[in-house]
Amino acid sequence: MALLAQVVASMPDPTSREQAALLEAELATAHNVAHAITVSSGTAALHTALVACGIGPGDEVLLPAATVIMTVAAVVQAGARPVFVDAGPDGGLLDLADAAPKITARTRAVVPVHLAGRCGDLDALTDLAVRAGLDVIEDACQAHGSRYRGRLLGTVGTVGCFSLKDGKLVSCGEGGYLVTDNPDLAARAAAFRTHWQTPAPGQPALSRLGTNYRLAEPLAALARCSLARLDDTLTHRQQVARHLVELVGDLPGLAHIPATADEQPNGYCALWRILLPDPRGLCRRLADVGIVNSVGTFGLRAAHLHPACQELHPAPCPRAERDIDTLLAVLTPEDDQRVDQIAALIRNEVQAW
Ligand SMILES: Cc1ncc(COP(=O)(O)O)c(C=O)c1O
């Protein structure tokens, strides 16, 4: 609170970006990367990353159909065309066998989305991207602290994008950031984030149009406090997720989705596959009794099915549709007391469904 009061007192100075600059240095250290750029949301991070990769009108970007609408919106905001990729038969969100034939001369990047802090076979995806000359823009908005083969998600590809929205493992209400080792990309991202007023090297100020995606100073101060607790938050959320799965136990009609040997998820969500009729109805029912879950609470569905995506003429992605429709992704609570209640509610509701 003292830090926040101090930041608010300094706000009459319109040039101060002290907290955002400190946060960027701390984020770079925490992710073991050369550069972190703060922005005003996870969606802004994705948009900024795409622009900083030089992606725009005429370009195509591959992304899983099994994603949130924000990933799609960022690609469209950058002026590029989203090309939806189906989920894999093994449960991975982005099927390489479906992605490969969708690569054209216009394809510039692939966006793996680490829903629930999971990532599937990221090495195979990166190999495909390298062979095709594509940037890998990781949507790591749900993946703070998750690892793949020991590497932090968001640091495997060209650039990683994170959200600081409430509920995430690092949060300040609203906000976002991107991380990269590429200095030119970082400079372009920083320039775009503030109307190209601080230009990328070799470019005059205001030589391009950007936007205002700055993270407000009080929010940056809050994010610094949250980041300082990340190790504890991570351990806690991972324990809570494990505990919740144990308490729910074996139930007919509900199958836990374990992490693969290569994934170390951050405990953001606990995941089950629903094997009962009307799985979306069950998710909504669970939301009604207070269990925050992706499908029931936030209306998650395969992105290519949203009315807003129909003008993109998406190809069918039946596995993504089925995988999302039967997914129970419960956000892990901070409060240990709630775990028992949530587990009991899930058991009761599933048995009664
Ligand atoms: C996977 C994913 N991508 C992108 C976003 C967008 O982040 P924001 O809400 O901060 O714009 C979110 C937000 O929850 C998300 O979960």
GROMACS .gro file of C-alpha atoms and ligand atoms in nm:
model
  369
    1MET     CA    1   0.000   0.000   0.000
    2ALA     CA    2   0.287   0.235   0.083
    3LEU     CA    3   0.438   0.179  -0.262
    4LEU     CA    4   0.101   0.244  -0.425
    5ALA     CA    5   0.054   0.568  -0.228
    6GLN     CA    6   0.402   0.680  -0.335
    7VAL     CA    7   0.326   0.601  -0.701
    8VAL     CA    8  -0.004   0.785  -0.690
    9ALA     CA    9   0.170   1.086  -0.536
   10SER     CA   10   0.418   1.092  -0.829
   11MET     CA   11   0.147   1.073  -1.094
   12PRO     CA   12   0.135   1.444  -1.174
   13ASP     CA   13   0.471   1.381  -1.352
   14PRO     CA   14   0.359   1.263  -1.698
   15THR     CA   15   0.709   1.145  -1.791
   16SER     CA   16   0.753   0.900  -1.503
   17ARG     CA   17   0.767   0.536  -1.608
   18GLU     CA   18   0.971   0.428  -1.311
   19GLN     CA   19   0.749   0.140  -1.198
   20ALA     CA   20   0.700   0.005  -1.551
   21ALA     CA   21   1.075   0.019  -1.611
   22LEU     CA   22   1.149  -0.160  -1.282
   23LEU     CA   23   0.882  -0.419  -1.360
   24GLU     CA   24   1.033  -0.479  -1.705
   25ALA     CA   25   1.377  -0.540  -1.551
   26GLU     CA   26   1.228  -0.777  -1.291
   27LEU     CA   27   1.024  -0.964  -1.553
   28ALA     CA   28   1.331  -1.008  -1.774
   29THR     CA   29   1.521  -1.155  -1.477
   30ALA     CA   30   1.230  -1.378  -1.374
   31HIS     CA   31   1.203  -1.521  -1.728
   32ASN     CA   32   1.577  -1.525  -1.786
   33VAL     CA   33   1.541  -1.326  -2.110
   34ALA     CA   34   1.706  -1.011  -2.238
   35HIS     CA   35   1.391  -0.799  -2.277
   36ALA     CA   36   1.046  -0.762  -2.125
   37ILE     CA   37   0.802  -0.498  -2.254
   38THR     CA   38   0.497  -0.412  -2.045
   39VAL     CA   39   0.164  -0.332  -2.211
   40SER     CA   40  -0.194  -0.275  -2.103
   41SER     CA   41  -0.334  -0.630  -2.152
   42GLY     CA   42  -0.256  -0.979  -2.277
   43THR     CA   43  -0.446  -0.900  -2.597
   44ALA     CA   44  -0.225  -0.591  -2.640
   45ALA     CA   45   0.082  -0.810  -2.584
   46LEU     CA   46  -0.026  -1.043  -2.866
   47HIS     CA   47  -0.108  -0.753  -3.101
   48THR     CA   48   0.221  -0.581  -3.020
   49ALA     CA   49   0.421  -0.903  -3.069
   50LEU     CA   50   0.263  -0.961  -3.410
   51VAL     CA   51   0.336  -0.605  -3.522
   52ALA     CA   52   0.691  -0.625  -3.383
   53CYS     CA   53   0.743  -0.944  -3.588
   54GLY     CA   54   0.652  -0.737  -3.895
   55ILE     CA   55   0.320  -0.913  -3.950
   56GLY     CA   56   0.041  -0.718  -4.117
   57PRO     CA   57  -0.202  -0.707  -4.410
   58GLY     CA   58  -0.155  -0.988  -4.661
   59ASP     CA   59   0.003  -1.219  -4.403
   60GLU     CA   60  -0.142  -1.536  -4.256
   61VAL     CA   61  -0.096  -1.662  -3.901
   62LEU     CA   62  -0.162  -2.019  -3.788
   63LEU     CA   63  -0.332  -2.062  -3.453
   64PRO     CA   64  -0.526  -2.339  -3.279
   65ALA     CA   65  -0.902  -2.337  -3.318
   66ALA     CA   66  -0.899  -2.445  -2.953
   67THR     CA   67  -0.825  -2.099  -2.819
   68VAL     CA   68  -0.985  -1.793  -2.668
   69ILE     CA   69  -1.125  -1.516  -2.890
   70MET     CA   70  -0.846  -1.277  -2.780
   71THR     CA   71  -0.582  -1.469  -2.976
   72VAL     CA   72  -0.792  -1.439  -3.292
   73ALA     CA   73  -0.872  -1.072  -3.230
   74ALA     CA   74  -0.504  -0.980  -3.196
   75VAL     CA   75  -0.422  -1.137  -3.535
   76VAL     CA   76  -0.710  -0.951  -3.700
   77GLN     CA   77  -0.610  -0.625  -3.527
   78ALA     CA   78  -0.260  -0.667  -3.674
   79GLY     CA   79  -0.427  -0.682  -4.018
   80ALA     CA   80  -0.334  -1.048  -4.082
   81ARG     CA   81  -0.558  -1.345  -4.155
   82PRO     CA   82  -0.599  -1.608  -3.881
   83VAL     CA   83  -0.583  -1.965  -4.014
   84PHE     CA   84  -0.735  -2.212  -3.769
   85VAL     CA   85  -0.561  -2.543  -3.699
   86ASP     CA   86  -0.743  -2.842  -3.552
   87ALA     CA   87  -0.647  -3.011  -3.225
   88GLY     CA   88  -0.438  -3.328  -3.242
   89PRO     CA   89  -0.570  -3.682  -3.197
   90ASP     CA   90  -0.345  -3.708  -2.886
   91GLY     CA   91  -0.518  -3.415  -2.713
   92GLY     CA   92  -0.256  -3.152  -2.814
   93LEU     CA   93  -0.417  -2.819  -2.902
   94LEU     CA   94  -0.240  -2.773  -3.235
   95ASP     CA   95  -0.215  -3.070  -3.472
   96LEU     CA   96   0.102  -3.048  -3.680
   97ALA     CA   97  -0.043  -3.280  -3.943
   98ASP     CA   98  -0.325  -3.027  -3.992
   99ALA     CA   99  -0.094  -2.724  -3.965
  100ALA     CA  100   0.168  -2.831  -4.223
  101PRO     CA  101  -0.060  -2.828  -4.532
  102LYS     CA  102  -0.206  -2.493  -4.422
  103ILE     CA  103   0.134  -2.321  -4.454
  104THR     CA  104   0.139  -2.103  -4.766
  105ALA     CA  105   0.376  -1.841  -4.909
  106ARG     CA  106   0.184  -1.584  -4.701
  107THR     CA  107   0.220  -1.764  -4.365
  108ARG     CA  108   0.444  -1.567  -4.132
  109ALA     CA  109   0.393  -1.707  -3.784
  110VAL     CA  110   0.235  -1.974  -3.570
  111VAL     CA  111   0.078  -1.894  -3.232
  112PRO     CA  112   0.079  -2.189  -2.989
  113VAL     CA  113  -0.167  -2.117  -2.708
  114HIS     CA  114  -0.073  -2.261  -2.370
  115LEU     CA  115  -0.426  -2.297  -2.233
  116ALA     CA  116  -0.427  -2.398  -1.865
  117GLY     CA  117  -0.048  -2.373  -1.864
  118ARG     CA  118  -0.019  -2.681  -2.090
  119CYS     CA  119   0.167  -2.680  -2.422
  120GLY     CA  120   0.177  -3.023  -2.592
  121ASP     CA  121   0.482  -3.107  -2.805
  122LEU     CA  122   0.638  -2.763  -2.838
  123ASP     CA  123   0.967  -2.892  -2.980
  124ALA     CA  124   0.791  -3.056  -3.275
  125LEU     CA  125   0.598  -2.734  -3.338
  126THR     CA  126   0.916  -2.525  -3.318
  127ASP     CA  127   1.089  -2.762  -3.565
  128LEU     CA  128   0.803  -2.718  -3.811
  129ALA     CA  129   0.817  -2.339  -3.769
  130VAL     CA  130   1.194  -2.325  -3.819
  131ARG     CA  131   1.173  -2.541  -4.133
  132ALA     CA  132   0.898  -2.314  -4.273
  133GLY     CA  133   1.071  -1.990  -4.164
  134LEU     CA  134   0.786  -1.891  -3.931
  135ASP     CA  135   0.802  -1.692  -3.610
  136VAL     CA  136   0.665  -1.867  -3.302
  137ILE     CA  137   0.455  -1.622  -3.098
  138GLU     CA  138   0.359  -1.799  -2.775
  139ASP     CA  139   0.027  -1.707  -2.619
  140ALA     CA  140   0.141  -1.772  -2.263
  141CYS     CA  141  -0.137  -1.561  -2.106
  142GLN     CA  142  -0.236  -1.854  -1.881
  143ALA     CA  143   0.112  -1.998  -1.839
  144HIS     CA  144   0.316  -1.793  -1.591
  145GLY     CA  145   0.571  -2.028  -1.438
  146SER     CA  146   0.468  -2.333  -1.646
  147ARG     CA  147   0.758  -2.525  -1.795
  148TYR     CA  148   0.815  -2.749  -2.094
  149ARG     CA  149   1.115  -2.985  -2.066
  150GLY     CA  150   1.244  -2.750  -1.794
  151ARG     CA  151   1.209  -2.433  -2.006
  152LEU     CA  152   0.969  -2.159  -1.902
  153LEU     CA  153   0.674  -2.129  -2.138
  154GLY     CA  154   0.681  -1.797  -2.320
  155THR     CA  155   1.059  -1.821  -2.364
  156VAL     CA  156   1.072  -2.109  -2.613
  157GLY     CA  157   0.960  -1.924  -2.928
  158THR     CA  158   1.048  -1.590  -3.088
  159VAL     CA  159   0.841  -1.398  -2.835
  160GLY     CA  160   0.611  -1.486  -2.545
  161CYS     CA  161   0.295  -1.295  -2.452
  162PHE     CA  162   0.144  -1.281  -2.103
  163SER     CA  163  -0.166  -1.134  -1.938
  164LEU     CA  164  -0.166  -0.961  -1.598
  165LYS     CA  165  -0.543  -0.980  -1.563
  166ASP     CA  166  -0.681  -1.074  -1.222
  167GLY     CA  167  -0.681  -1.448  -1.160
  168LYS     CA  168  -0.352  -1.504  -1.342
  169LEU     CA  169  -0.050  -1.615  -1.139
  170VAL     CA  170   0.099  -1.267  -1.180
  171SER     CA  171  -0.169  -1.002  -1.186
  172CYS     CA  172  -0.250  -0.637  -1.130
  173GLY     CA  173  -0.614  -0.623  -1.241
  174GLU     CA  174  -0.548  -0.553  -1.609
  175GLY     CA  175  -0.216  -0.556  -1.793
  176GLY     CA  176   0.024  -0.764  -1.997
  177TYR     CA  177   0.381  -0.803  -2.114
  178LEU     CA  178   0.593  -0.973  -2.376
  179VAL     CA  179   0.935  -1.133  -2.339
  180THR     CA  180   1.204  -1.191  -2.601
  181ASP     CA  181   1.578  -1.221  -2.648
  182ASN     CA  182   1.562  -1.031  -2.977
  183PRO     CA  183   1.667  -0.664  -2.920
  184ASP     CA  184   1.520  -0.535  -3.248
  185LEU     CA  185   1.186  -0.702  -3.183
  186ALA     CA  186   1.185  -0.557  -2.829
  187ALA     CA  187   1.261  -0.209  -2.963
  188ARG     CA  188   0.981  -0.231  -3.221
  189ALA     CA  189   0.739  -0.354  -2.952
  190ALA     CA  190   0.833  -0.066  -2.721
  191ALA     CA  191   0.795   0.183  -3.008
  192PHE     CA  192   0.454   0.047  -3.115
  193ARG     CA  193   0.333   0.045  -2.752
  194THR     CA  194   0.376   0.421  -2.731
  195HIS     CA  195   0.289   0.562  -3.074
  196TRP     CA  196   0.644   0.520  -3.207
  197GLN     CA  197   0.746   0.822  -2.996
  198THR     CA  198   1.051   0.629  -2.873
  199PRO     CA  199   1.156   0.490  -3.210
  200ALA     CA  200   1.315   0.155  -3.285
  201PRO     CA  201   1.686   0.183  -3.383
  202GLY     CA  202   1.741   0.334  -3.727
  203GLN     CA  203   1.394   0.485  -3.744
  204PRO     CA  204   1.294   0.846  -3.680
  205ALA     CA  205   1.036   0.914  -3.409
  206LEU     CA  206   0.676   0.897  -3.531
  207SER     CA  207   0.786   0.736  -3.857
  208ARG     CA  208   0.510   0.478  -3.816
  209LEU     CA  209   0.171   0.469  -3.653
  210GLY     CA  210   0.154   0.283  -3.325
  211THR     CA  211  -0.090   0.300  -3.039
  212ASN     CA  212  -0.112   0.359  -2.666
  213TYR     CA  213  -0.074   0.024  -2.493
  214ARG     CA  214   0.122   0.161  -2.195
  215LEU     CA  215   0.076  -0.005  -1.857
  216ALA     CA  216  -0.032   0.252  -1.598
  217GLU     CA  217   0.221   0.319  -1.322
  218PRO     CA  218  -0.002   0.211  -1.028
  219LEU     CA  219  -0.075  -0.117  -1.209
  220ALA     CA  220   0.297  -0.169  -1.272
  221ALA     CA  221   0.360  -0.121  -0.898
  222LEU     CA  222   0.091  -0.380  -0.816
  223ALA     CA  223   0.234  -0.621  -1.073
  224ARG     CA  224   0.580  -0.587  -0.912
  225CYS     CA  225   0.435  -0.696  -0.576
  226SER     CA  226   0.258  -0.989  -0.742
  227LEU     CA  227   0.571  -1.091  -0.935
  228ALA     CA  228   0.775  -1.090  -0.613
  229ARG     CA  229   0.541  -1.359  -0.480
  230LEU     CA  230   0.541  -1.572  -0.798
  231ASP     CA  231   0.748  -1.861  -0.658
  232ASP     CA  232   0.513  -1.899  -0.359
  233THR     CA  233   0.203  -1.853  -0.576
  234LEU     CA  234   0.328  -2.116  -0.818
  235THR     CA  235   0.397  -2.374  -0.546
  236HIS     CA  236   0.061  -2.301  -0.387
  237ARG     CA  237  -0.146  -2.320  -0.707
  238GLN     CA  238   0.029  -2.643  -0.813
  239GLN     CA  239  -0.049  -2.796  -0.472
  240VAL     CA  240  -0.409  -2.677  -0.486
  241ALA     CA  241  -0.455  -2.822  -0.836
  242ARG     CA  242  -0.314  -3.159  -0.725
  243HIS     CA  243  -0.527  -3.156  -0.410
  244LEU     CA  244  -0.844  -3.075  -0.603
  245VAL     CA  245  -0.785  -3.363  -0.845
  246GLU     CA  246  -0.726  -3.601  -0.551
  247LEU     CA  247  -1.039  -3.485  -0.369
  248VAL     CA  248  -1.260  -3.518  -0.676
  249GLY     CA  249  -1.109  -3.864  -0.725
  250ASP     CA  250  -1.250  -4.124  -0.961
  251LEU     CA  251  -1.599  -4.046  -1.079
  252PRO     CA  252  -1.789  -4.219  -1.358
  253GLY     CA  253  -1.822  -3.967  -1.642
  254LEU     CA  254  -1.524  -3.751  -1.544
  255ALA     CA  255  -1.165  -3.833  -1.644
  256HIS     CA  256  -0.874  -3.627  -1.515
  257ILE     CA  257  -0.643  -3.499  -1.792
  258PRO     CA  258  -0.290  -3.542  -1.658
  259ALA     CA  259   0.008  -3.340  -1.778
  260THR     CA  260   0.243  -3.514  -2.022
  261ALA     CA  261   0.593  -3.614  -1.907
  262ASP     CA  262   0.730  -3.298  -2.075
  263GLU     CA  263   0.484  -3.053  -1.921
  264GLN     CA  264   0.510  -2.894  -1.576
  265PRO     CA  265   0.189  -2.690  -1.557
  266ASN     CA  266   0.155  -2.397  -1.318
  267GLY     CA  267  -0.164  -2.512  -1.146
  268TYR     CA  268  -0.371  -2.232  -1.303
  269CYS     CA  269  -0.646  -2.487  -1.377
  270ALA     CA  270  -0.730  -2.847  -1.299
  271LEU     CA  271  -0.851  -3.032  -1.610
  272TRP     CA  272  -1.097  -3.312  -1.670
  273ARG     CA  273  -1.263  -3.463  -1.976
  274ILE     CA  274  -1.643  -3.487  -1.935
  275LEU     CA  275  -1.782  -3.815  -2.066
  276LEU     CA  276  -2.148  -3.737  -1.995
  277PRO     CA  277  -2.432  -3.602  -2.213
  278ASP     CA  278  -2.451  -3.222  -2.257
  279PRO     CA  279  -2.104  -3.147  -2.116
  280ARG     CA  280  -2.141  -2.771  -2.180
  281GLY     CA  281  -2.463  -2.776  -1.977
  282LEU     CA  282  -2.276  -2.941  -1.689
  283CYS     CA  283  -2.005  -2.671  -1.707
  284ARG     CA  284  -2.273  -2.400  -1.693
  285ARG     CA  285  -2.438  -2.575  -1.399
  286LEU     CA  286  -2.101  -2.585  -1.218
  287ALA     CA  287  -2.055  -2.213  -1.289
  288ASP     CA  288  -2.403  -2.149  -1.146
  289VAL     CA  289  -2.305  -2.316  -0.819
  290GLY     CA  290  -1.992  -2.100  -0.799
  291ILE     CA  291  -1.722  -2.309  -0.965
  292VAL     CA  292  -1.526  -2.084  -1.199
  293ASN     CA  293  -1.453  -2.283  -1.516
  294SER     CA  294  -1.354  -2.193  -1.871
  295VAL     CA  295  -1.659  -2.321  -2.060
  296GLY     CA  296  -1.932  -2.252  -1.803
  297THR     CA  297  -1.811  -1.917  -1.669
  298PHE     CA  298  -1.634  -1.762  -1.968
  299GLY     CA  299  -1.818  -1.937  -2.252
  300LEU     CA  300  -1.502  -2.089  -2.400
  301ARG     CA  301  -1.569  -2.272  -2.725
  302ALA     CA  302  -1.353  -2.351  -3.028
  303ALA     CA  303  -1.280  -2.005  -3.170
  304HIS     CA  304  -1.367  -2.086  -3.531
  305LEU     CA  305  -1.730  -2.141  -3.423
  306HIS     CA  306  -1.787  -1.788  -3.290
  307PRO     CA  307  -2.018  -1.577  -3.510
  308ALA     CA  308  -1.743  -1.313  -3.529
  309CYS     CA  309  -1.512  -1.566  -3.699
  310GLN     CA  310  -1.751  -1.673  -3.975
  311GLU     CA  311  -1.634  -1.399  -4.211
  312LEU     CA  312  -1.287  -1.559  -4.189
  313HIS     CA  313  -1.435  -1.869  -4.362
  314PRO     CA  314  -1.271  -2.111  -4.118
  315ALA     CA  315  -1.207  -2.471  -4.218
  316PRO     CA  316  -1.379  -2.730  -3.997
  317CYS     CA  317  -1.181  -2.823  -3.685
  318PRO     CA  318  -1.392  -3.105  -3.537
  319ARG     CA  319  -1.142  -3.228  -3.279
  320ALA     CA  320  -1.092  -2.878  -3.136
  321GLU     CA  321  -1.470  -2.840  -3.116
  322ARG     CA  322  -1.512  -3.172  -2.935
  323ASP     CA  323  -1.212  -3.118  -2.706
  324ILE     CA  324  -1.333  -2.777  -2.587
  325ASP     CA  325  -1.698  -2.883  -2.559
  326THR     CA  326  -1.603  -3.173  -2.329
  327LEU     CA  327  -1.341  -2.983  -2.127
  328LEU     CA  328  -1.386  -2.907  -1.760
  329ALA     CA  329  -1.111  -2.656  -1.673
  330VAL     CA  330  -1.159  -2.537  -1.314
  331LEU     CA  331  -0.961  -2.232  -1.206
  332THR     CA  332  -0.776  -2.321  -0.889
  333PRO     CA  333  -0.874  -2.104  -0.591
  334GLU     CA  334  -0.617  -1.917  -0.380
  335ASP     CA  335  -0.801  -2.017  -0.066
  336ASP     CA  336  -0.735  -2.372   0.065
  337GLN     CA  337  -1.075  -2.380   0.240
  338ARG     CA  338  -1.249  -2.347  -0.097
  339VAL     CA  339  -1.080  -2.660  -0.237
  340ASP     CA  340  -1.285  -2.897  -0.020
  341GLN     CA  341  -1.607  -2.714  -0.109
  342ILE     CA  342  -1.529  -2.712  -0.481
  343ALA     CA  343  -1.440  -3.081  -0.484
  344ALA     CA  344  -1.760  -3.172  -0.300
  345LEU     CA  345  -1.969  -2.960  -0.539
  346ILE     CA  346  -1.806  -3.117  -0.845
  347ARG     CA  347  -1.869  -3.467  -0.709
  348ASN     CA  348  -2.233  -3.392  -0.625
  349GLU     CA  349  -2.313  -3.218  -0.951
  350VAL     CA  350  -2.140  -3.479  -1.169
  351GLN     CA  351  -2.312  -3.767  -0.988
  352ALA     CA  352  -2.650  -3.596  -1.023
  353TRP     CA  353  -2.604  -3.501  -1.394
  354LIG     C1  354  -0.502  -1.772  -2.351
  354LIG     C2  355  -0.531  -1.626  -2.340
  354LIG     N1  356  -0.491  -1.544  -2.440
  354LIG     C3  357  -0.512  -1.412  -2.434
  354LIG     C4  358  -0.578  -1.355  -2.328
  354LIG     C5  359  -0.602  -1.207  -2.328
  354LIG     O1  360  -0.550  -1.145  -2.214
  354LIG     P1  361  -0.620  -1.010  -2.159
  354LIG     O2  362  -0.752  -1.049  -2.103
  354LIG     O3  363  -0.525  -0.961  -2.054
  354LIG     O4  364  -0.630  -0.918  -2.273
  354LIG     C6  365  -0.622  -1.435  -2.222
  354LIG     C7  366  -0.692  -1.375  -2.106
  354LIG     O5  367  -0.740  -1.435  -2.018
  354LIG     C8  368  -0.598  -1.574  -2.228
  354LIG     O6  369  -0.639  -1.657  -2.130
   0.00000   0.00000   0.00000
